[in-house]
PDB file of C-alpha atoms in Angstrom:
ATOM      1  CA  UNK A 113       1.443  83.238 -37.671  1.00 54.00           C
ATOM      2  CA  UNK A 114      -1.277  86.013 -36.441  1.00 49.00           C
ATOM      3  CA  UNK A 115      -3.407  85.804 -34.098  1.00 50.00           C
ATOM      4  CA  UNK A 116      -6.562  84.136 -34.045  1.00 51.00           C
ATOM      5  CA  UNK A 117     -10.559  85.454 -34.216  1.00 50.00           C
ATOM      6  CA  UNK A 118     -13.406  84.183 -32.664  1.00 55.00           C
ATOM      7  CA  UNK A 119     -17.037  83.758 -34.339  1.00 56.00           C
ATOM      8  CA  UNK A 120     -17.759  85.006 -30.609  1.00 50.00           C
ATOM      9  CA  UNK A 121     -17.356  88.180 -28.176  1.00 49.00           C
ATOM     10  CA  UNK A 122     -14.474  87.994 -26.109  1.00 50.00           C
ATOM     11  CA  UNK A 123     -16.505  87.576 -22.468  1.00 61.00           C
ATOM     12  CA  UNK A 124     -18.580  84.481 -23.809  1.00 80.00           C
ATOM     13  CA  UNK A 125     -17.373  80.802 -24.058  1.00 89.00           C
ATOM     14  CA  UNK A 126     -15.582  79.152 -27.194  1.00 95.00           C
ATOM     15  CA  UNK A 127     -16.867  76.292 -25.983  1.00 97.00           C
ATOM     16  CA  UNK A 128     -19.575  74.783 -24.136  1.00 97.00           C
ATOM     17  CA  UNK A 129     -21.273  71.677 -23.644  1.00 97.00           C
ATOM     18  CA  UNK A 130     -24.456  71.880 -21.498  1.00 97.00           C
ATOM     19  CA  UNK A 131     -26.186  68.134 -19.661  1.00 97.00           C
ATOM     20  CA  UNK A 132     -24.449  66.634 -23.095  1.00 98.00           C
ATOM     21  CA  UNK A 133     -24.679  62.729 -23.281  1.00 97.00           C
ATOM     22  CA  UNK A 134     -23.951  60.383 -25.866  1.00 97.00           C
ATOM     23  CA  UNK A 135     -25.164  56.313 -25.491  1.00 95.00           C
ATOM     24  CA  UNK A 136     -23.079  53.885 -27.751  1.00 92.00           C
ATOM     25  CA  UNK A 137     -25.175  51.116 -29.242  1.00 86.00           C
ATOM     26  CA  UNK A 138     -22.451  48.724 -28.481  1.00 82.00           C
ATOM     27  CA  UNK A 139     -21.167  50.135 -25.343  1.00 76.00           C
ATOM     28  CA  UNK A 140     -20.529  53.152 -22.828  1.00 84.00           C
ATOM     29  CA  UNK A 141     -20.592  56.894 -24.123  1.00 93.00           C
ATOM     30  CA  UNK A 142     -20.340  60.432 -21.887  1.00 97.00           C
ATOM     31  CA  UNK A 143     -22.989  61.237 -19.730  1.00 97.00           C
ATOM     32  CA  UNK A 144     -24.255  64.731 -18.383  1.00 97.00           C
ATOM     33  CA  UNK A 145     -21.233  66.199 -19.623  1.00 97.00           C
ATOM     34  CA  UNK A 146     -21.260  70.087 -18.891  1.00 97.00           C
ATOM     35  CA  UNK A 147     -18.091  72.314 -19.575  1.00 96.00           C
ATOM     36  CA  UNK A 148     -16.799  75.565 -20.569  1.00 96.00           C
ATOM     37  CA  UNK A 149     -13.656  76.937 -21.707  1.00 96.00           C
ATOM     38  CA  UNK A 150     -12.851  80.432 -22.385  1.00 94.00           C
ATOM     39  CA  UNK A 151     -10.815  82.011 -25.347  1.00 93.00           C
ATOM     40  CA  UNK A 152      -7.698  81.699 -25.341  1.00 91.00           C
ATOM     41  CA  UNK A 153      -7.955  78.818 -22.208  1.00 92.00           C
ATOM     42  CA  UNK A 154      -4.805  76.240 -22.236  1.00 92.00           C
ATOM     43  CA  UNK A 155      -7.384  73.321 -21.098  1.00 94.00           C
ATOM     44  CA  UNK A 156      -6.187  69.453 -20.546  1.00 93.00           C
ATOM     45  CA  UNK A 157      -8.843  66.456 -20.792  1.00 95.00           C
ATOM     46  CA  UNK A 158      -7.228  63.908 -18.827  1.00 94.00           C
ATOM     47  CA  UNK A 159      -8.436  60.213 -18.497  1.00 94.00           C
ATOM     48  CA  UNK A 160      -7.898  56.616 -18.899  1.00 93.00           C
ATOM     49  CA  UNK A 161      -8.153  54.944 -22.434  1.00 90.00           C
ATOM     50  CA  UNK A 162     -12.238  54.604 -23.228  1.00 91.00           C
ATOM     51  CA  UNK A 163     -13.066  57.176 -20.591  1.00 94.00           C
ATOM     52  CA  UNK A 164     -14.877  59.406 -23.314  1.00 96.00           C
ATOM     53  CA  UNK A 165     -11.928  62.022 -24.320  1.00 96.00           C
ATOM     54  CA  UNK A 166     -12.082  61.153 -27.631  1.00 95.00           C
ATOM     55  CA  UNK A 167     -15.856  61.180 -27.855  1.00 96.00           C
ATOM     56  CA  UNK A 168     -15.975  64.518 -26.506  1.00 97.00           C
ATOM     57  CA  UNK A 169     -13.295  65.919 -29.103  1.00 97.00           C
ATOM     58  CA  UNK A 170     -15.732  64.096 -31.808  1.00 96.00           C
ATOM     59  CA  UNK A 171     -18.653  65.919 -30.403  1.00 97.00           C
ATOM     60  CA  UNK A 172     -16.690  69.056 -30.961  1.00 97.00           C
ATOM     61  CA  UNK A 173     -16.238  68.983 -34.384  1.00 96.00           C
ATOM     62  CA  UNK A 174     -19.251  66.928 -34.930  1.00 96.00           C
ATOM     63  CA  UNK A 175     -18.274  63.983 -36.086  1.00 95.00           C
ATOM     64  CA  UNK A 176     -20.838  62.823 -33.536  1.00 95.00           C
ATOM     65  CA  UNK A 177     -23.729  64.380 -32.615  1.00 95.00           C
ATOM     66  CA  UNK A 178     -25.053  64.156 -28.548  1.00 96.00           C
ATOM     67  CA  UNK A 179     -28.223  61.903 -28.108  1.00 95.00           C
ATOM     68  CA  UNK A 180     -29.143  64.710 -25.518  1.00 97.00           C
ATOM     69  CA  UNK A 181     -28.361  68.275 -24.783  1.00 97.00           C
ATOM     70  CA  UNK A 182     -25.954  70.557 -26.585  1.00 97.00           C
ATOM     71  CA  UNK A 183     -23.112  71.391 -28.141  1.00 97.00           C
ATOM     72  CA  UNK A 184     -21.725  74.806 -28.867  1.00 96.00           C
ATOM     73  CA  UNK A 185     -18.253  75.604 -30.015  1.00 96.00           C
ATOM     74  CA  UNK A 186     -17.407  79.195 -31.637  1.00 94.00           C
ATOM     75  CA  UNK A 187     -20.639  80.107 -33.154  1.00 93.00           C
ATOM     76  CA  UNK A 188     -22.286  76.513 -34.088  1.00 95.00           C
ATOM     77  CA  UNK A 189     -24.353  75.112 -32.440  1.00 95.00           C
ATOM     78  CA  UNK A 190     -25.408  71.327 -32.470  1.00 94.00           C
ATOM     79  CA  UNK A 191     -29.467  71.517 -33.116  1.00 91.00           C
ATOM     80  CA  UNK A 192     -28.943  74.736 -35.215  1.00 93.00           C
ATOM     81  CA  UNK A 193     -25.790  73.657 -37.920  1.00 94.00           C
ATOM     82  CA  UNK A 194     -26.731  71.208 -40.728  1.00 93.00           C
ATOM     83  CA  UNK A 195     -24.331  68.623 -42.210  1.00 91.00           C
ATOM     84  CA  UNK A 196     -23.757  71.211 -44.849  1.00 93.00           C
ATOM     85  CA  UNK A 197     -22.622  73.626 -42.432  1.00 95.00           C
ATOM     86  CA  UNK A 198     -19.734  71.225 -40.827  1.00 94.00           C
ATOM     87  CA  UNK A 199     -17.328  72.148 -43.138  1.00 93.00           C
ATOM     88  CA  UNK A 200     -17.424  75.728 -42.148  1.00 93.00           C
ATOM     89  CA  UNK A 201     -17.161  74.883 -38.446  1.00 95.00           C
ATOM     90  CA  UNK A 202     -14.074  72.847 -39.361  1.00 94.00           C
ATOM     91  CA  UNK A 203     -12.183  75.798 -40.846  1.00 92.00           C
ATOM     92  CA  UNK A 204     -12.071  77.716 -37.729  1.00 93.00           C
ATOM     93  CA  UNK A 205     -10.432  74.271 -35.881  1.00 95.00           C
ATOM     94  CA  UNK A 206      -6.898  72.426 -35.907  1.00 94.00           C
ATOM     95  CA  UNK A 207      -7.247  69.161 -35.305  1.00 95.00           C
ATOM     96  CA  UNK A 208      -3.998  66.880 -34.273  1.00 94.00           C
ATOM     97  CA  UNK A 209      -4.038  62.835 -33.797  1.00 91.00           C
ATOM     98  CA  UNK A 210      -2.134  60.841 -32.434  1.00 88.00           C
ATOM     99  CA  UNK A 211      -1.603  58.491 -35.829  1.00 90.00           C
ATOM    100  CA  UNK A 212      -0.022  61.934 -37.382  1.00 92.00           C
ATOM    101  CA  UNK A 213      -2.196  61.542 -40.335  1.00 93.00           C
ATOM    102  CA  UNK A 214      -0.064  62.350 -43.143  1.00 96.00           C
ATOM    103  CA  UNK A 215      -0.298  62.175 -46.685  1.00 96.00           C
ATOM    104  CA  UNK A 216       2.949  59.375 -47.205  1.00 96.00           C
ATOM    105  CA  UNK A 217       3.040  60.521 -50.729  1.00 97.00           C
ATOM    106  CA  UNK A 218       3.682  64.496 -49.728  1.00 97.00           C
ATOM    107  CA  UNK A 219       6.747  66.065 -48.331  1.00 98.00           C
ATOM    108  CA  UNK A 220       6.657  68.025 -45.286  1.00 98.00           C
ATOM    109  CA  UNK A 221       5.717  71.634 -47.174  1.00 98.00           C
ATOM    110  CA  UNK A 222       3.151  69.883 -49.159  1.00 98.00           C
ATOM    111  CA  UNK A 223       1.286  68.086 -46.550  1.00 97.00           C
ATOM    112  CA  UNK A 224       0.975  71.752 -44.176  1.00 97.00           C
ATOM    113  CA  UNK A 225       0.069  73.272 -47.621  1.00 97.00           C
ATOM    114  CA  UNK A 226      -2.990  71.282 -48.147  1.00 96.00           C
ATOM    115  CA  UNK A 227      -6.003  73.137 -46.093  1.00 94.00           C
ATOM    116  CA  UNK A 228      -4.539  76.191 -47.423  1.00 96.00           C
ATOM    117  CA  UNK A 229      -5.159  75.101 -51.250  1.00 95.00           C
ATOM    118  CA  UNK A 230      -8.385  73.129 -50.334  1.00 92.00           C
ATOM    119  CA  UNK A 231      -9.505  76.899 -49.194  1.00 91.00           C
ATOM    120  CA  UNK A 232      -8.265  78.275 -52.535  1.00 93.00           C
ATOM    121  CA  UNK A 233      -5.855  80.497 -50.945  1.00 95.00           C
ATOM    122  CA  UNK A 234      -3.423  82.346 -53.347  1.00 96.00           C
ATOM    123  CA  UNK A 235      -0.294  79.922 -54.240  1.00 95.00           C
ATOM    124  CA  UNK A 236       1.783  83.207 -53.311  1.00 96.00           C
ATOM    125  CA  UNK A 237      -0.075  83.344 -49.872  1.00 96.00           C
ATOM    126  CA  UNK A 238      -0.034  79.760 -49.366  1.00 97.00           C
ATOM    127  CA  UNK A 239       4.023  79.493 -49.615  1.00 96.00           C
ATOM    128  CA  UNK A 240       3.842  82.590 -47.181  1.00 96.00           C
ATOM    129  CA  UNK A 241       1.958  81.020 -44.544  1.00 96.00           C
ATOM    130  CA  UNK A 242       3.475  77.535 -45.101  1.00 97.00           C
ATOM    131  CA  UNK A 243       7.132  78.577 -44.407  1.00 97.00           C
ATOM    132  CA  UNK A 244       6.278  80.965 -41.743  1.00 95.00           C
ATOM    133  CA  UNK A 245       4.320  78.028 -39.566  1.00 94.00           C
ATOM    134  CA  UNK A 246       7.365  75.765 -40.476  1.00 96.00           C
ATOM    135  CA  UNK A 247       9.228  77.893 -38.861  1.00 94.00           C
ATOM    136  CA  UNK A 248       7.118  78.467 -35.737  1.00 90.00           C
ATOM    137  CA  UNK A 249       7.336  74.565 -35.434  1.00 92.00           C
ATOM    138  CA  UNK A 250      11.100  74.841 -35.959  1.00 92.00           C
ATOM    139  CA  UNK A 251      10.722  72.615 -39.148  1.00 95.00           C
ATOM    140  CA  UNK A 252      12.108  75.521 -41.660  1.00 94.00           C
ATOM    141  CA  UNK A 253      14.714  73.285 -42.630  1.00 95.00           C
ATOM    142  CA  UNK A 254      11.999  69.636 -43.471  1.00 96.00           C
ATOM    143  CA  UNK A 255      10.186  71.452 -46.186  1.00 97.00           C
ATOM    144  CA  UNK A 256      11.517  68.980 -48.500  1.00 98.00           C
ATOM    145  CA  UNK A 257      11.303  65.537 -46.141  1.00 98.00           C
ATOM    146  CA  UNK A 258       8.805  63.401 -46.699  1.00 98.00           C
ATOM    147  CA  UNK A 259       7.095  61.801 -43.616  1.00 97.00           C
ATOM    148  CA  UNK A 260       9.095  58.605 -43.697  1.00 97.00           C
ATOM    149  CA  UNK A 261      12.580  60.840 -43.486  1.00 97.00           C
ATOM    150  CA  UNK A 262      11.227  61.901 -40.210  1.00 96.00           C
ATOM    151  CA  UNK A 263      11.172  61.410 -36.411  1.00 94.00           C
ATOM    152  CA  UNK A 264       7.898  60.862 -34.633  1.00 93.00           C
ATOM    153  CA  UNK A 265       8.170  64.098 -33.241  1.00 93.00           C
ATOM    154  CA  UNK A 266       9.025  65.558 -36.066  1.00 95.00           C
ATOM    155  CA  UNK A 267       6.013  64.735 -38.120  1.00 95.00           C
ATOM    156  CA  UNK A 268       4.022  65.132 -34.693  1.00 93.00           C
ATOM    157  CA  UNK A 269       5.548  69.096 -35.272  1.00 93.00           C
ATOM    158  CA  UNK A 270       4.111  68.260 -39.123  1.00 96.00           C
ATOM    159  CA  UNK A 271       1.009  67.558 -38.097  1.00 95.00           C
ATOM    160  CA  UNK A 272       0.629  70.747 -35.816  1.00 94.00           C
ATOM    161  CA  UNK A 273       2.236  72.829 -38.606  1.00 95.00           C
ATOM    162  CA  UNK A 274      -0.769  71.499 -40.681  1.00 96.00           C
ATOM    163  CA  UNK A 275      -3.501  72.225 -38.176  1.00 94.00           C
ATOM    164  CA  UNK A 276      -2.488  75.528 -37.427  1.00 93.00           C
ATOM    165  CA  UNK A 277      -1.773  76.947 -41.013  1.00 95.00           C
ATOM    166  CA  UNK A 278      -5.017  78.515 -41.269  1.00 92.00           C
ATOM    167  CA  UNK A 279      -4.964  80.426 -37.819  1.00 91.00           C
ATOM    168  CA  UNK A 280      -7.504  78.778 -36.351  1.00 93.00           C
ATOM    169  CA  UNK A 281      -9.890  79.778 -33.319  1.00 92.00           C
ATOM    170  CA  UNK A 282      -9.739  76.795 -31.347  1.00 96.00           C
ATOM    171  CA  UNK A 283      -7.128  73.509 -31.544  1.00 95.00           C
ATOM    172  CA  UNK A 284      -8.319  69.991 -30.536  1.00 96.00           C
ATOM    173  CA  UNK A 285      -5.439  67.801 -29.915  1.00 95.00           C
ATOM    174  CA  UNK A 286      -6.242  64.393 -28.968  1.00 94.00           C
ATOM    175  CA  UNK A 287      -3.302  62.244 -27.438  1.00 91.00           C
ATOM    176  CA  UNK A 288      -0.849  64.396 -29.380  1.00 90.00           C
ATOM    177  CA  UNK A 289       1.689  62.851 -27.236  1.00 87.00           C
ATOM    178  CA  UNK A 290       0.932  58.818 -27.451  1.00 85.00           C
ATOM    179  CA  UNK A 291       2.719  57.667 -29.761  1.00 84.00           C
ATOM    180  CA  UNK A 292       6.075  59.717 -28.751  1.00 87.00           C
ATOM    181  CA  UNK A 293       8.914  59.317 -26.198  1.00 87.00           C
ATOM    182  CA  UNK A 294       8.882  61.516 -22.747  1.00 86.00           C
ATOM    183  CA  UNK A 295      11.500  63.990 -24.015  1.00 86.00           C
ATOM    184  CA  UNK A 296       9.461  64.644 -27.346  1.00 87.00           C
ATOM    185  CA  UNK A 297       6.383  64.859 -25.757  1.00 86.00           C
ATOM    186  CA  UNK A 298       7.181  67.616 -23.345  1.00 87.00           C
ATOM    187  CA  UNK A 299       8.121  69.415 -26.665  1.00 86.00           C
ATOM    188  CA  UNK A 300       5.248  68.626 -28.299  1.00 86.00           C
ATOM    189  CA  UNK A 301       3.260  70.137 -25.333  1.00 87.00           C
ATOM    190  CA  UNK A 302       5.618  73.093 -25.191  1.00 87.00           C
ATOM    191  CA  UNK A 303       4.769  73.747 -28.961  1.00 87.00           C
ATOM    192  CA  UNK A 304       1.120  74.021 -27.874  1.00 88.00           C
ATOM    193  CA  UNK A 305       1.411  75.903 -25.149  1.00 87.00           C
ATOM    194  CA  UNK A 306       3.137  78.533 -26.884  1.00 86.00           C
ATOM    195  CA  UNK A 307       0.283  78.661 -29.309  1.00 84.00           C
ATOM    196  CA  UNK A 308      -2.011  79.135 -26.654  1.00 84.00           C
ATOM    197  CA  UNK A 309       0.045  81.144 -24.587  1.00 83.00           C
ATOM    198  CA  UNK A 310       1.569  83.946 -27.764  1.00 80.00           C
ATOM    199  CA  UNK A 311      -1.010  83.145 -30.577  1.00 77.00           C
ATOM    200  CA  UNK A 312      -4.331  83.301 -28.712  1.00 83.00           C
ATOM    201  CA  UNK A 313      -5.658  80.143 -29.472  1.00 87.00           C
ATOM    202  CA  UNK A 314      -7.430  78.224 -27.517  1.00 95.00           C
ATOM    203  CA  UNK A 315      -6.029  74.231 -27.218  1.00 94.00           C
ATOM    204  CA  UNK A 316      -7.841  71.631 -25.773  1.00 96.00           C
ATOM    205  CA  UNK A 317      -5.358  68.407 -25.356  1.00 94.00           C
ATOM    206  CA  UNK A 318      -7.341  65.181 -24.749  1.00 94.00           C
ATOM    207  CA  UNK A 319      -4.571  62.785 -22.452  1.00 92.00           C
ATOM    208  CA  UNK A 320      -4.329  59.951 -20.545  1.00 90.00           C
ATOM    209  CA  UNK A 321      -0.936  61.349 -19.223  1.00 85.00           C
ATOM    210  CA  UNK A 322      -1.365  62.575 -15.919  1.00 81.00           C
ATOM    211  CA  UNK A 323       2.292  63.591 -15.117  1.00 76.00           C
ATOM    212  CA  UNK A 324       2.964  65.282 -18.172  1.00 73.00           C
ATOM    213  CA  UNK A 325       0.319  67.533 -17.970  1.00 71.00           C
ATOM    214  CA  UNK A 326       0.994  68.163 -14.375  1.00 69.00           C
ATOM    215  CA  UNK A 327       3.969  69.653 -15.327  1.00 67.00           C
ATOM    216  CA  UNK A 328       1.536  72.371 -17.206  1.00 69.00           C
ATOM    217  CA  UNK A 329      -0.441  75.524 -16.106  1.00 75.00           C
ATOM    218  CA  UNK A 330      -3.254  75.157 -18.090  1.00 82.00           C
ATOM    219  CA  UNK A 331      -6.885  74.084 -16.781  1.00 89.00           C
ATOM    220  CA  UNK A 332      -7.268  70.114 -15.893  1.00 91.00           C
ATOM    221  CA  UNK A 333     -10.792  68.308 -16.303  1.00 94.00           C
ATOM    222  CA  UNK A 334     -10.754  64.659 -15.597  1.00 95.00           C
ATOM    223  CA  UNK A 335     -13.261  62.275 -17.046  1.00 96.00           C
ATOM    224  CA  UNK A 336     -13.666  58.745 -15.178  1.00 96.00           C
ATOM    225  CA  UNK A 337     -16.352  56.365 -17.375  1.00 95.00           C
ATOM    226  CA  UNK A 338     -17.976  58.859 -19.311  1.00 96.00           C
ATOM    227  CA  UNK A 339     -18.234  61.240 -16.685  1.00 97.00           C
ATOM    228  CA  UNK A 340     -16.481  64.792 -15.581  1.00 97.00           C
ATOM    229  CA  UNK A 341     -15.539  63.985 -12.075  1.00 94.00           C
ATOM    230  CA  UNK A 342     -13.095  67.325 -11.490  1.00 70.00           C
TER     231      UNK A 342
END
């Protein structure tokens, strides 16, 4: 895997949300959200279930779109990119859920291999990149499994392999960790560290897990009811 570029000089945020808030019709949003992380930055969102982590990931890569203020994340910004534009902003993310989100019907190799062919990469250069992230994730030996043959963690490690196949700038990760036992959770946030830590990237992990991610050196914000309280 290389490292990562940046729409963006190296002194100026990846990301940054300035007096940002976001009203549900049926209930709470985030409100007068301002943040800024740095290239590179190891950042946790921490917070109970429904505190707005997950709405603030969504802002992010714009599946949702603040009611007020804005949004800017390497290069787009919210009032300035059009829906047509999205797509582009996606290809410099990784995104990473906690459902997994893989294809059932695709073995491990096939599943990481898919933003790589949706980008019309070379197959030569896609089987290059594939295997060398499988390896990073120490998967080199799953290519064949399909998701079903595989631990939670394991297609958890899938699921990253995916996301960061296409070296991207910045990697959202929101509860990465839920659905997983303690043990393969800390190795699921030592797998992300790394990335942040050797590769450049920069990882923002939405959690509700306080002591895991005390166990971390990267940046904390906490977000109580829709709202940044440290």
């Amino acid at each position: 895997m290389t490292e990562v570029a940046t729409n963006l000089p190296v002194d100026e945020p990846i990301i940054r949300l300035d007096d940002v808030t976001l009203v549900y019709d049926r209930g709470p949003g985030v409100f007068d959200i301002n943040m800024s992380i740095d290239p590179g930055d190891l950042t946790f969102l921490i917070g109970p279930s429904g505190a707005g982590k997950s709405t603030i990931l969504k802002l992010l890569y714009m599946a949702l779109l603040p009611g007020s203020g804005e949004v800017w994340i390497n290069g787009f910004l919210t009032h300035r990119t059009r829906m047509r534009q999205v797509p582009f902003l996606r290809r410099t993310l990784g995104l990473i859920f906690q459902d997994f989100r893989l294809l059932p019907d695709r073995n491990t190799y096939d599943n990481v291999a898919l933003p790589l062919h949706i980008l019309g990469l070379p197959r030569r250069d896609v089987r290059e990149r594939v295997y060398s992230v499988l390896e990073d994730v120490g998967l080199g030996d799953r290519s064949q499994h399909f998701p079903k043959e595989l631990s939670g963690g394991e297609q958890q490690r899938v699921a990253i392999a995916r996301a960061i196949v296409k070296n991207p700038a910045i990697i959202l990760a929101d509860e990465p960790t839920g659905n997983l036992d303690a043990s393969t959770a800390y190795e699921v946030l030592e797998l992300l560290t790394y990335l942040a830590e050797e590769h450049g990237s920069t990882v923002l992990v939405a959690t509700h897990d306080y002591n895991l991610m005390a166990r971390k050196n990267g940046r904390l914000i906490e977000i109580q009811e829709g709202r940044l309280v440290g």
